[in-house]
Structures are given as C-alpha cells and as structure tokens.
mmCIF file of C-alpha atoms in Angstrom:
data_model
loop_
_atom_site.group_PDB
_atom_site.id
_atom_site.type_symbol
_atom_site.label_atom_id
_atom_site.label_comp_id
_atom_site.label_asym_id
_atom_site.label_seq_id
_atom_site.Cartn_x
_atom_site.Cartn_y
_atom_site.Cartn_z
ATOM 1 C CA UNK A 1 113.743 76.314 99.797
ATOM 2 C CA UNK A 2 111.044 74.363 101.916
ATOM 3 C CA UNK A 3 112.937 70.710 100.519
ATOM 4 C CA UNK A 4 115.892 72.424 102.168
ATOM 5 C CA UNK A 5 114.486 73.185 105.400
ATOM 6 C CA UNK A 6 112.429 70.110 105.900
ATOM 7 C CA UNK A 7 116.348 68.545 105.933
ATOM 8 C CA UNK A 8 117.467 71.130 108.605
ATOM 9 C CA UNK A 9 114.393 70.452 110.513
ATOM 10 C CA UNK A 10 114.095 66.505 110.294
ATOM 11 C CA UNK A 11 117.766 66.612 110.347
ATOM 12 C CA UNK A 12 118.465 68.396 112.874
ATOM 13 C CA UNK A 13 115.779 66.223 115.247
ATOM 14 C CA UNK A 14 117.423 62.886 114.227
ATOM 15 C CA UNK A 15 121.078 64.698 115.233
ATOM 16 C CA UNK A 16 119.317 65.558 118.769
ATOM 17 C CA UNK A 17 117.744 62.068 119.336
ATOM 18 C CA UNK A 18 121.404 60.515 118.622
ATOM 19 C CA UNK A 19 122.972 62.812 121.300
ATOM 20 C CA UNK A 20 119.847 62.809 123.788
ATOM 21 C CA UNK A 21 120.101 58.897 123.290
ATOM 22 C CA UNK A 22 123.637 59.111 124.902
ATOM 23 C CA UNK A 23 122.978 61.691 127.839
ATOM 24 C CA UNK A 24 120.485 60.087 130.286
ATOM 25 C CA UNK A 25 119.655 63.256 131.810
ATOM 26 C CA UNK A 26 118.144 64.331 128.683
ATOM 27 C CA UNK A 27 114.755 65.789 128.875
ATOM 28 C CA UNK A 28 111.792 64.029 128.226
ATOM 29 C CA UNK A 29 109.748 66.805 126.196
ATOM 30 C CA UNK A 30 113.062 67.204 123.986
ATOM 31 C CA UNK A 31 113.280 63.454 123.542
ATOM 32 C CA UNK A 32 109.753 63.486 122.127
ATOM 33 C CA UNK A 33 109.896 66.218 119.513
ATOM 34 C CA UNK A 34 113.336 64.337 118.273
ATOM 35 C CA UNK A 35 111.724 61.601 117.586
ATOM 36 C CA UNK A 36 109.047 63.565 115.739
ATOM 37 C CA UNK A 37 110.856 65.746 114.003
ATOM 38 C CA UNK A 38 113.081 63.147 112.888
ATOM 39 C CA UNK A 39 109.930 60.644 111.246
ATOM 40 C CA UNK A 40 109.068 64.005 109.289
ATOM 41 C CA UNK A 41 111.843 62.954 107.054
ATOM 42 C CA UNK A 42 109.485 60.302 105.232
ATOM 43 C CA UNK A 43 107.766 63.464 103.448
ATOM 44 C CA UNK A 44 110.216 63.166 101.332
ATOM 45 C CA UNK A 45 108.675 59.645 100.156
ATOM 46 C CA UNK A 46 105.051 60.526 101.144
ATOM 47 C CA UNK A 47 103.834 64.137 101.354
ATOM 48 C CA UNK A 48 103.366 65.357 104.985
ATOM 49 C CA UNK A 49 100.104 67.702 106.146
ATOM 50 C CA UNK A 50 101.065 71.316 106.708
ATOM 51 C CA UNK A 51 99.720 71.502 110.115
ATOM 52 C CA UNK A 52 102.238 69.216 111.562
ATOM 53 C CA UNK A 53 105.016 71.742 110.818
ATOM 54 C CA UNK A 54 103.098 74.145 112.875
ATOM 55 C CA UNK A 55 102.118 71.443 115.456
ATOM 56 C CA UNK A 56 106.138 70.141 115.971
ATOM 57 C CA UNK A 57 106.874 73.951 115.904
ATOM 58 C CA UNK A 58 104.624 74.841 118.835
ATOM 59 C CA UNK A 59 105.733 71.277 120.172
ATOM 60 C CA UNK A 60 109.366 72.407 120.101
ATOM 61 C CA UNK A 61 109.375 75.394 121.269
ATOM 62 C CA UNK A 62 107.347 74.545 124.747
ATOM 63 C CA UNK A 63 110.759 72.090 124.874
ATOM 64 C CA UNK A 64 112.877 74.245 124.243
ATOM 65 C CA UNK A 65 111.371 77.112 127.042
ATOM 66 C CA UNK A 66 110.644 74.005 129.844
ATOM 67 C CA UNK A 67 113.769 72.279 129.666
ATOM 68 C CA UNK A 68 116.565 75.101 129.637
ATOM 69 C CA UNK A 69 118.233 74.619 133.111
ATOM 70 C CA UNK A 70 118.577 76.943 135.979
ATOM 71 C CA UNK A 71 121.916 77.427 136.219
ATOM 72 C CA UNK A 72 124.765 77.261 133.162
ATOM 73 C CA UNK A 73 124.364 76.860 129.995
ATOM 74 C CA UNK A 74 122.323 74.250 127.979
ATOM 75 C CA UNK A 75 124.035 70.881 126.915
ATOM 76 C CA UNK A 76 124.749 70.444 122.924
ATOM 77 C CA UNK A 77 121.587 68.980 122.005
ATOM 78 C CA UNK A 78 119.455 71.691 122.872
ATOM 79 C CA UNK A 79 120.923 73.763 120.551
ATOM 80 C CA UNK A 80 119.913 71.149 118.393
ATOM 81 C CA UNK A 81 116.268 71.304 118.890
ATOM 82 C CA UNK A 82 116.653 75.436 118.771
ATOM 83 C CA UNK A 83 117.634 74.542 115.152
ATOM 84 C CA UNK A 84 115.126 71.627 114.559
ATOM 85 C CA UNK A 85 112.837 74.194 115.876
ATOM 86 C CA UNK A 86 113.190 77.261 113.946
ATOM 87 C CA UNK A 87 113.381 75.526 111.012
ATOM 88 C CA UNK A 88 110.388 74.023 111.325
ATOM 89 C CA UNK A 89 108.868 77.483 111.615
ATOM 90 C CA UNK A 90 110.209 78.753 108.900
ATOM 91 C CA UNK A 91 108.874 75.580 106.521
ATOM 92 C CA UNK A 92 105.830 76.740 107.804
ATOM 93 C CA UNK A 93 105.417 80.300 107.125
ATOM 94 C CA UNK A 94 106.608 78.905 103.670
ATOM 95 C CA UNK A 95 104.310 76.589 103.281
ATOM 96 C CA UNK A 96 101.661 79.110 104.351
ATOM 97 C CA UNK A 97 103.178 81.468 102.299
ATOM 98 C CA UNK A 98 102.684 79.248 99.471
ATOM 99 C CA UNK A 99 98.804 78.176 100.505
ATOM 100 C CA UNK A 100 98.181 82.237 100.610
ATOM 101 C CA UNK A 101 99.204 82.554 96.796
ATOM 102 C CA UNK A 102 97.760 80.017 95.127
ATOM 103 C CA UNK A 103 94.632 80.369 96.855
ATOM 104 C CA UNK A 104 94.242 77.781 99.116
ATOM 105 C CA UNK A 105 93.806 79.702 102.152
ATOM 106 C CA UNK A 106 92.206 83.112 102.536
ATOM 107 C CA UNK A 107 94.463 85.718 102.810
ATOM 108 C CA UNK A 108 92.735 87.724 105.294
ATOM 109 C CA UNK A 109 92.962 86.629 108.365
ATOM 110 C CA UNK A 110 95.544 84.441 107.564
ATOM 111 C CA UNK A 111 98.097 86.676 106.248
ATOM 112 C CA UNK A 112 98.803 87.989 109.950
ATOM 113 C CA UNK A 113 99.410 84.251 111.355
ATOM 114 C CA UNK A 114 102.619 84.718 109.463
ATOM 115 C CA UNK A 115 104.253 87.807 111.224
ATOM 116 C CA UNK A 116 102.873 86.598 114.180
ATOM 117 C CA UNK A 117 104.848 83.561 113.855
ATOM 118 C CA UNK A 118 107.499 85.281 112.968
ATOM 119 C CA UNK A 119 107.602 87.723 115.479
ATOM 120 C CA UNK A 120 107.794 84.736 117.858
ATOM 121 C CA UNK A 121 109.962 82.512 116.668
ATOM 122 C CA UNK A 122 112.421 85.531 117.598
ATOM 123 C CA UNK A 123 111.649 86.047 121.309
ATOM 124 C CA UNK A 124 111.456 82.274 121.744
ATOM 125 C CA UNK A 125 115.297 82.260 119.790
ATOM 126 C CA UNK A 126 116.049 85.358 122.219
ATOM 127 C CA UNK A 127 115.008 84.019 125.540
ATOM 128 C CA UNK A 128 116.698 80.626 125.036
ATOM 129 C CA UNK A 129 119.881 81.912 123.843
ATOM 130 C CA UNK A 130 120.183 84.612 127.083
ATOM 131 C CA UNK A 131 119.052 81.850 129.049
ATOM 132 C CA UNK A 132 120.910 79.102 127.247
ATOM 133 C CA UNK A 133 123.959 80.640 126.964
ATOM 134 C CA UNK A 134 124.039 83.050 130.383
ATOM 135 C CA UNK A 135 123.987 85.702 128.921
ATOM 136 C CA UNK A 136 124.858 88.057 131.579
ATOM 137 C CA UNK A 137 121.382 90.199 132.165
ATOM 138 C CA UNK A 138 123.201 93.649 132.354
ATOM 139 C CA UNK A 139 124.280 93.056 128.738
ATOM 140 C CA UNK A 140 121.319 91.843 127.344
ATOM 141 C CA UNK A 141 117.724 90.664 129.291
ATOM 142 C CA UNK A 142 115.885 87.542 128.528
ATOM 143 C CA UNK A 143 112.185 88.323 127.204
ATOM 144 C CA UNK A 144 110.913 86.680 130.610
ATOM 145 C CA UNK A 145 112.777 88.942 132.612
ATOM 146 C CA UNK A 146 111.603 92.308 131.087
ATOM 147 C CA UNK A 147 108.570 90.973 130.799
ATOM 148 C CA UNK A 148 108.100 90.450 134.471
ATOM 149 C CA UNK A 149 109.950 94.176 134.427
ATOM 150 C CA UNK A 150 106.825 95.459 133.038
ATOM 151 C CA UNK A 151 104.782 93.972 134.927
ATOM 152 C CA UNK A 152 106.376 95.098 138.246
ATOM 153 C CA UNK A 153 106.849 98.768 137.041
ATOM 154 C CA UNK A 154 103.586 99.427 135.383
ATOM 155 C CA UNK A 155 102.414 101.996 137.412
ATOM 156 C CA UNK A 156 105.784 103.773 136.088
ATOM 157 C CA UNK A 157 105.666 102.798 132.514
ATOM 158 C CA UNK A 158 101.889 104.501 132.537
ATOM 159 C CA UNK A 159 103.586 107.583 133.480
ATOM 160 C CA UNK A 160 105.688 107.513 130.980
ATOM 161 C CA UNK A 161 103.828 106.538 128.176
ATOM 162 C CA UNK A 162 101.702 109.911 128.911
ATOM 163 C CA UNK A 163 104.296 112.052 129.228
ATOM 164 C CA UNK A 164 106.289 111.026 125.699
ATOM 165 C CA UNK A 165 103.546 109.656 123.473
ATOM 166 C CA UNK A 166 100.553 111.730 124.402
ATOM 167 C CA UNK A 167 101.810 114.808 125.537
ATOM 168 C CA UNK A 168 104.638 115.296 123.116
ATOM 169 C CA UNK A 169 104.101 112.573 119.918
ATOM 170 C CA UNK A 170 100.616 113.864 119.335
ATOM 171 C CA UNK A 171 100.384 117.267 119.495
ATOM 172 C CA UNK A 172 103.316 117.453 117.848
ATOM 173 C CA UNK A 173 102.291 114.917 115.037
ATOM 174 C CA UNK A 174 98.928 117.058 114.176
ATOM 175 C CA UNK A 175 100.610 120.511 114.409
ATOM 176 C CA UNK A 176 103.144 119.450 112.628
ATOM 177 C CA UNK A 177 100.941 117.578 109.532
ATOM 178 C CA UNK A 178 98.760 119.832 109.608
ATOM 179 C CA UNK A 179 101.639 123.249 109.009
ATOM 180 C CA UNK A 180 102.971 121.139 106.300
ATOM 181 C CA UNK A 181 99.925 120.170 104.161
ATOM 182 C CA UNK A 182 98.438 123.726 104.503
ATOM 183 C CA UNK A 183 101.695 125.767 104.120
ATOM 184 C CA UNK A 184 102.071 122.712 101.061
ATOM 185 C CA UNK A 185 98.912 124.469 99.716
ATOM 186 C CA UNK A 186 100.044 128.250 99.687
ATOM 187 C CA UNK A 187 103.053 127.199 98.113
ATOM 188 C CA UNK A 188 101.777 125.368 95.135
ATOM 189 C CA UNK A 189 100.247 128.593 94.148
ATOM 190 C CA UNK A 190 103.062 130.211 93.660
ATOM 191 C CA UNK A 191 105.426 128.589 91.330
ATOM 192 C CA UNK A 192 108.273 131.123 92.801
ATOM 193 C CA UNK A 193 107.571 129.897 96.160
ATOM 194 C CA UNK A 194 107.641 125.721 94.333
ATOM 195 C CA UNK A 195 111.001 126.397 93.077
ATOM 196 C CA UNK A 196 112.383 128.216 96.271
ATOM 197 C CA UNK A 197 111.013 126.598 99.146
ATOM 198 C CA UNK A 198 111.833 122.438 98.130
ATOM 199 C CA UNK A 199 115.260 123.274 98.203
ATOM 200 C CA UNK A 200 114.898 124.584 102.035
ATOM 201 C CA UNK A 201 112.967 121.693 102.740
ATOM 202 C CA UNK A 202 115.139 118.763 102.134
ATOM 203 C CA UNK A 203 118.239 120.968 103.754
ATOM 204 C CA UNK A 204 115.930 121.545 106.680
ATOM 205 C CA UNK A 205 115.360 117.530 106.652
ATOM 206 C CA UNK A 206 118.917 116.379 107.078
ATOM 207 C CA UNK A 207 118.896 118.379 109.983
ATOM 208 C CA UNK A 208 120.319 116.196 112.920
ATOM 209 C CA UNK A 209 118.078 115.666 116.076
ATOM 210 C CA UNK A 210 120.760 116.552 118.280
ATOM 211 C CA UNK A 211 121.359 119.891 116.790
ATOM 212 C CA UNK A 212 117.504 120.551 117.024
ATOM 213 C CA UNK A 213 116.299 119.267 120.993
ATOM 214 C CA UNK A 214 119.158 121.601 123.013
ATOM 215 C CA UNK A 215 118.137 124.623 121.231
ATOM 216 C CA UNK A 216 113.916 123.488 121.570
ATOM 217 C CA UNK A 217 114.473 122.965 125.595
ATOM 218 C CA UNK A 218 115.780 126.511 125.779
ATOM 219 C CA UNK A 219 113.118 128.132 124.189
ATOM 220 C CA UNK A 220 110.488 125.747 125.308
ATOM 221 C CA UNK A 221 111.375 125.185 128.849
ATOM 222 C CA UNK A 222 112.282 121.269 129.980
ATOM 223 C CA UNK A 223 108.375 119.741 130.139
ATOM 224 C CA UNK A 224 106.251 118.506 126.930
ATOM 225 C CA UNK A 225 106.322 121.517 125.377
ATOM 226 C CA UNK A 226 109.376 121.663 123.959
ATOM 227 C CA UNK A 227 109.470 118.099 123.172
ATOM 228 C CA UNK A 228 106.393 118.450 121.172
ATOM 229 C CA UNK A 229 108.187 121.564 119.285
ATOM 230 C CA UNK A 230 111.096 119.176 118.064
ATOM 231 C CA UNK A 231 108.057 116.454 117.058
ATOM 232 C CA UNK A 232 106.713 119.834 114.740
ATOM 233 C CA UNK A 233 110.058 120.327 113.339
ATOM 234 C CA UNK A 234 110.605 116.604 112.039
ATOM 235 C CA UNK A 235 107.496 116.222 110.701
ATOM 236 C CA UNK A 236 106.315 119.623 109.345
ATOM 237 C CA UNK A 237 109.573 119.042 106.264
ATOM 238 C CA UNK A 238 108.445 115.891 105.468
ATOM 239 C CA UNK A 239 104.744 116.028 105.056
ATOM 240 C CA UNK A 240 105.558 119.804 102.786
ATOM 241 C CA UNK A 241 108.022 117.644 100.987
ATOM 242 C CA UNK A 242 105.232 114.835 99.983
ATOM 243 C CA UNK A 243 102.048 117.245 100.292
ATOM 244 C CA UNK A 244 103.498 119.101 96.962
ATOM 245 C CA UNK A 245 104.799 116.298 95.233
ATOM 246 C CA UNK A 246 101.634 114.787 95.434
ATOM 247 C CA UNK A 247 99.497 117.863 94.243
ATOM 248 C CA UNK A 248 101.244 117.601 90.913
ATOM 249 C CA UNK A 249 100.486 114.378 90.530
ATOM 250 C CA UNK A 250 97.621 114.371 88.941
ATOM 251 C CA UNK A 251 97.986 114.466 84.724
ATOM 252 C CA UNK A 252 97.710 117.180 82.263
ATOM 253 C CA UNK A 253 95.011 115.594 80.524
ATOM 254 C CA UNK A 254 92.841 115.563 84.421
ATOM 255 C CA UNK A 255 93.760 119.430 84.570
ATOM 256 C CA UNK A 256 92.544 119.925 81.212
ATOM 257 C CA UNK A 257 89.029 118.405 81.570
ATOM 258 C CA UNK A 258 88.225 119.805 84.807
ATOM 259 C CA UNK A 259 88.877 123.066 83.285
ATOM 260 C CA UNK A 260 86.565 121.849 80.136
ATOM 261 C CA UNK A 261 84.066 121.775 83.448
ATOM 262 C CA UNK A 262 84.783 125.000 84.082
ATOM 263 C CA UNK A 263 85.817 123.906 87.808
ATOM 264 C CA UNK A 264 87.670 126.946 89.713
ATOM 265 C CA UNK A 265 91.551 126.260 91.251
ATOM 266 C CA UNK A 266 89.247 125.370 94.515
ATOM 267 C CA UNK A 267 87.106 122.848 92.578
ATOM 268 C CA UNK A 268 90.166 121.662 90.790
ATOM 269 C CA UNK A 269 91.701 121.499 94.393
ATOM 270 C CA UNK A 270 89.667 119.241 96.317
ATOM 271 C CA UNK A 271 88.191 117.358 93.377
ATOM 272 C CA UNK A 272 91.621 115.762 91.826
ATOM 273 C CA UNK A 273 94.311 117.561 93.284
ATOM 274 C CA UNK A 274 94.429 116.267 96.540
ATOM 275 C CA UNK A 275 92.144 113.096 96.278
ATOM 276 C CA UNK A 276 95.830 112.551 93.978
ATOM 277 C CA UNK A 277 98.244 113.946 96.062
ATOM 278 C CA UNK A 278 96.257 110.917 99.213
ATOM 279 C CA UNK A 279 98.748 108.562 98.860
ATOM 280 C CA UNK A 280 101.992 110.933 98.665
ATOM 281 C CA UNK A 281 100.132 112.343 101.697
ATOM 282 C CA UNK A 282 99.618 109.292 104.077
ATOM 283 C CA UNK A 283 102.767 108.066 102.688
ATOM 284 C CA UNK A 284 104.002 110.959 104.352
ATOM 285 C CA UNK A 285 101.661 110.769 107.181
ATOM 286 C CA UNK A 286 103.199 106.902 107.739
ATOM 287 C CA UNK A 287 106.950 108.389 108.162
ATOM 288 C CA UNK A 288 106.328 110.984 110.207
ATOM 289 C CA UNK A 289 104.473 108.417 113.270
ATOM 290 C CA UNK A 290 107.767 106.402 113.961
ATOM 291 C CA UNK A 291 109.756 110.429 112.914
ATOM 292 C CA UNK A 292 107.790 112.061 115.777
ATOM 293 C CA UNK A 293 107.964 109.194 118.149
ATOM 294 C CA UNK A 294 112.253 108.676 117.354
ATOM 295 C CA UNK A 295 112.048 112.580 117.893
ATOM 296 C CA UNK A 296 109.977 113.222 121.318
ATOM 297 C CA UNK A 297 112.609 110.336 122.741
ATOM 298 C CA UNK A 298 115.735 111.494 122.160
ATOM 299 C CA UNK A 299 114.344 115.345 122.987
ATOM 300 C CA UNK A 300 113.821 113.949 127.105
ATOM 301 C CA UNK A 301 117.141 112.994 126.725
ATOM 302 C CA UNK A 302 118.298 116.683 126.859
ATOM 303 C CA UNK A 303 116.040 117.911 129.230
ATOM 304 C CA UNK A 304 112.350 116.445 130.856
ATOM 305 C CA UNK A 305 111.416 116.327 134.314
ATOM 306 C CA UNK A 306 111.761 113.361 135.795
ATOM 307 C CA UNK A 307 108.832 111.407 133.822
ATOM 308 C CA UNK A 308 108.833 110.139 130.485
ATOM 309 C CA UNK A 309 110.023 107.507 127.759
ATOM 310 C CA UNK A 310 113.599 108.868 126.582
ATOM 311 C CA UNK A 311 114.652 109.963 130.426
ATOM 312 C CA UNK A 312 114.114 106.358 132.089
ATOM 313 C CA UNK A 313 116.160 105.224 129.366
ATOM 314 C CA UNK A 314 119.172 107.846 130.076
ATOM 315 C CA UNK A 315 118.846 107.110 133.134
ATOM 316 C CA UNK A 316 118.196 103.425 133.501
ATOM 317 C CA UNK A 317 120.705 102.776 131.083
ATOM 318 C CA UNK A 318 123.519 105.263 133.993
ATOM 319 C CA UNK A 319 121.768 103.194 137.167
ATOM 320 C CA UNK A 320 122.628 99.066 134.745
ATOM 321 C CA UNK A 321 118.467 98.779 135.068
ATOM 322 C CA UNK A 322 119.082 97.949 131.791
ATOM 323 C CA UNK A 323 115.459 95.141 131.755
ATOM 324 C CA UNK A 324 113.716 98.842 132.656
ATOM 325 C CA UNK A 325 115.225 100.286 129.735
ATOM 326 C CA UNK A 326 114.252 97.519 127.640
ATOM 327 C CA UNK A 327 110.698 97.646 128.685
ATOM 328 C CA UNK A 328 110.384 100.944 127.845
ATOM 329 C CA UNK A 329 111.509 100.137 124.682
ATOM 330 C CA UNK A 330 109.242 97.168 124.164
ATOM 331 C CA UNK A 331 106.505 99.767 125.481
ATOM 332 C CA UNK A 332 107.822 102.530 122.456
ATOM 333 C CA UNK A 333 107.975 99.487 120.106
ATOM 334 C CA UNK A 334 104.195 98.510 120.016
ATOM 335 C CA UNK A 335 102.896 102.543 120.698
ATOM 336 C CA UNK A 336 104.873 102.951 117.554
ATOM 337 C CA UNK A 337 103.393 99.953 115.442
ATOM 338 C CA UNK A 338 100.129 100.786 116.667
ATOM 339 C CA UNK A 339 100.018 104.194 115.318
ATOM 340 C CA UNK A 340 101.491 103.614 112.320
ATOM 341 C CA UNK A 341 99.056 100.313 111.788
ATOM 342 C CA UNK A 342 96.022 102.887 112.736
ATOM 343 C CA UNK A 343 97.453 105.501 110.168
ATOM 344 C CA UNK A 344 97.554 102.552 107.255
ATOM 345 C CA UNK A 345 94.386 101.270 108.403
ATOM 346 C CA UNK A 346 92.915 105.102 107.400
ATOM 347 C CA UNK A 347 94.955 104.822 104.043
ATOM 348 C CA UNK A 348 93.179 101.551 102.748
ATOM 349 C CA UNK A 349 89.727 103.622 103.759
ATOM 350 C CA UNK A 350 90.596 106.547 102.054
ATOM 351 C CA UNK A 351 92.330 106.127 99.168
ATOM 352 C CA UNK A 352 90.395 102.989 98.352
ATOM 353 C CA UNK A 353 91.101 103.520 94.619
ATOM 354 C CA UNK A 354 94.796 103.670 94.857
ATOM 355 C CA UNK A 355 96.447 100.341 92.806
ATOM 356 C CA UNK A 356 98.690 100.209 96.086
ATOM 357 C CA UNK A 357 95.236 99.547 98.312
ATOM 358 C CA UNK A 358 92.830 98.304 95.432
ATOM 359 C CA UNK A 359 91.230 94.785 96.720
ATOM 360 C CA UNK A 360 92.027 94.866 100.412
ATOM 361 C CA UNK A 361 96.228 94.957 99.841
ATOM 362 C CA UNK A 362 98.576 97.526 101.078
#
C-alpha cells in the first residue's frame, strides 16, 4: 500500500509539474510543491525519512488553499495537486501507523495525530472541491464559509447549545440511564420479569423517534421538558438490555466462589456482578450519548421555543441559510464527540481490568 501511495503522490506531482510548465499562469507555490513531490520518487532507490511526507502534506495543503481562484473553477493541475497532497497525507498516516505498530513511536500522544490528520485532510478536500469546482453554497458551503458563520453567530449557537444539550440532553440522559440501570437490577431478581421484559425492551428500542416525539410534545409542552422525555425514552431501554445482559456475565464458578464465602445477594451484586457488567453498562452509556443528542434535535422539529439546535436547523433549511445549518451540525458533532470521549475516558479508569482496556487501549 505504501509503495502504491508513493507512486500516486510522486507521479501526480510529476504530471502536475509538466502541466504547470506549459501554463505560465501557474501558481508559484504549486510549482514548488510539484517539484518537491516529483523528487520524492527517488525513494524507490533511496529511502526517505517519514517527516518528508508529512512536510509535503502540509505544504501541499497550504499551496492548494492559497492558490484557489477567486472566482470560477480551478484549472486541471490544481486537481493533480489535490490528488498528490491527499496521497502524501495518506502515505504519512500509513507510515505513522507502521512505526507505532513496530514500537518505533509511542502510541500515547502519537496515536492522536492520525485521526487529527485524517479529519483535517477531509476538511481541506472539502474546501478545495467546493471552492475550486464552484459548488453553489446553497448546496454545500465550504468549511471556511461555515467557520465564518459560526464566528458571526456565536451568541445564537451558544443559546441553541444550552437549550438542546444542557437543558434537554443531559437531564434526559441521566434520568434514562439511571432508571434503566435500577430497573435492570430489579428485573434481575425475578426470572419471570427477566423473561418477559427483554422482548418488550427490544420492541420499544425499535420504536421510531418521529413517532415518540410528537406525543411527548403533546404531553409535556413545547419547552425542554418534552425533549428530555424523548431522550429518557431513547436511553432507557438500551441501558436496561445491556445491564441485564451484563449482570449475567459473571460465570457460575465465580458465583459459587462468592457463595462459598457466605456472601449474600447484595454483596455478590456489588462485588462481582456489577463490576463484571461494567463493560456492558459503559457500552450502553456510549451508545446513549449519541442517541440522546439525536433524539433531542429531532424532537425539536415537532415543536419548541424559538431556540435550539433542531429548531435552527429546521428554520435554516427553510430560509436557505445552509451555512448556519452546517454550523449547528458542527456544534452538535463536536458536543457529541466530546460527550462520548468523556464517557470513554471514564470507562478506561473504571474497567481498567477488562481485556479491551488493559494496557491503556480501548
């Protein structure tokens, strides 16, 4: 794979250099990038340091952004530069992964570089394609236009975040997950309830949110309470199902050992079965972290005060303010990812003994 990527990166740069030399209006920065990229083909005779590909990745992205035309579509050699820069970034990530796997670079810290590079590369490709191909902003705005709208509408985005995430998602998430955990512990003591509630839980988990949200709005009103109720309904059953399954994860030998030590039900539950169910519980918590945000945003489509992420997305589409819609999506994505990341970090500290987390890797 690395040899193929090296061929694509160096070959695209060499081809772009040929086209640039026939076009006197070619951007100087792109010309320098093409020359440097074409010279990397010597790697097939003499190995190059890993930092060379990383440097060309950064310089190629900068040269592309700086050389985008103010209007119209970009010429053909710009597309070759995009292919080459993308190949250099992919090659650099492959080389980093290989170095980490072989123990040449530490995983801690270095492992975060790979998803960061991948995400930035996607944003740069998005920027170049939307601006270079002249994509209408009403169809897909560029990341720079979305960032500018976020800077201009900071107050609105903050109020929407508070309404949706702080007032709706967090209370609904806590209530739904805690209720699911407590009901699962209660159900675990009754074989009859365990056999009867699991099919009902699976059935309720499959209910569409667009059917639940209007009912909750009718019951609890248009403010955040109805959105929190939707979040409770969406998070309760995944937590219930996962916890019931986790409480049965302890083996019969471990339970017999606790019985040998004269441990009662609650001692066995707290010292054996709940710790054994930890990975299942945190799996539900991570699943619910994304379901809660999705549920609150979709619920706002069916009635809300004039604030909230879902309300802003709905009205923004109607007014063709697509850059504002994407700004709300970006805020929701960052909030959801941060929420998931916090839960994953807590999981590593609590379930450090589990094989999936042992050694600091989830």
